[in-house]
Coordinates of N, CA and C in Angstrom, one line a residue:
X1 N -56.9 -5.3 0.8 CA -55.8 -5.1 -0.2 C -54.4 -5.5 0.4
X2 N -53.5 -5.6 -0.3 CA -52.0 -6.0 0.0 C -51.0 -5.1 0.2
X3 N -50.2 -4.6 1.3 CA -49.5 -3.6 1.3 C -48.1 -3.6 0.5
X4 N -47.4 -5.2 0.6 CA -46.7 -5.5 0.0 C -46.8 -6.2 -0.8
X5 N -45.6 -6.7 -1.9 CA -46.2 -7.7 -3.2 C -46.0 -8.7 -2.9
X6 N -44.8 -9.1 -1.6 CA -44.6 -10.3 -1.4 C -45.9 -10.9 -0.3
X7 N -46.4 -10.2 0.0 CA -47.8 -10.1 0.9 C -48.5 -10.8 0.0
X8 N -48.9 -10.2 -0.8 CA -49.9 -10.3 -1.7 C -49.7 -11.3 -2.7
X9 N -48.2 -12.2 -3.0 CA -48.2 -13.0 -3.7 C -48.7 -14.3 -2.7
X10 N -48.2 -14.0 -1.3 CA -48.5 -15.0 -0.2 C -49.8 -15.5 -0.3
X11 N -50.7 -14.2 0.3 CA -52.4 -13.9 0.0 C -52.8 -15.1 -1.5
X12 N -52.5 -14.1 -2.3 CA -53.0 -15.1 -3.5 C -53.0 -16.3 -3.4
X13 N -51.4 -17.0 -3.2 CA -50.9 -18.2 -3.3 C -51.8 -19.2 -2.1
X14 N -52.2 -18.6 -0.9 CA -52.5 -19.3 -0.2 C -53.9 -19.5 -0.4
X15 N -55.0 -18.4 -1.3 CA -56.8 -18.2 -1.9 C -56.2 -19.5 -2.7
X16 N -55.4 -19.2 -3.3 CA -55.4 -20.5 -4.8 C -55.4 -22.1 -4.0

């Protein structure tokens, strides 16, 4: 899971 949202938009953006 993502601790941050900018983390996790990173995460996403980079699966996509």
């Amino acid at each position: 899971m993502c601790v941050c949202e900018c983390v996790c938009v990173q995460q996403i953006q980079d699966t996509n």
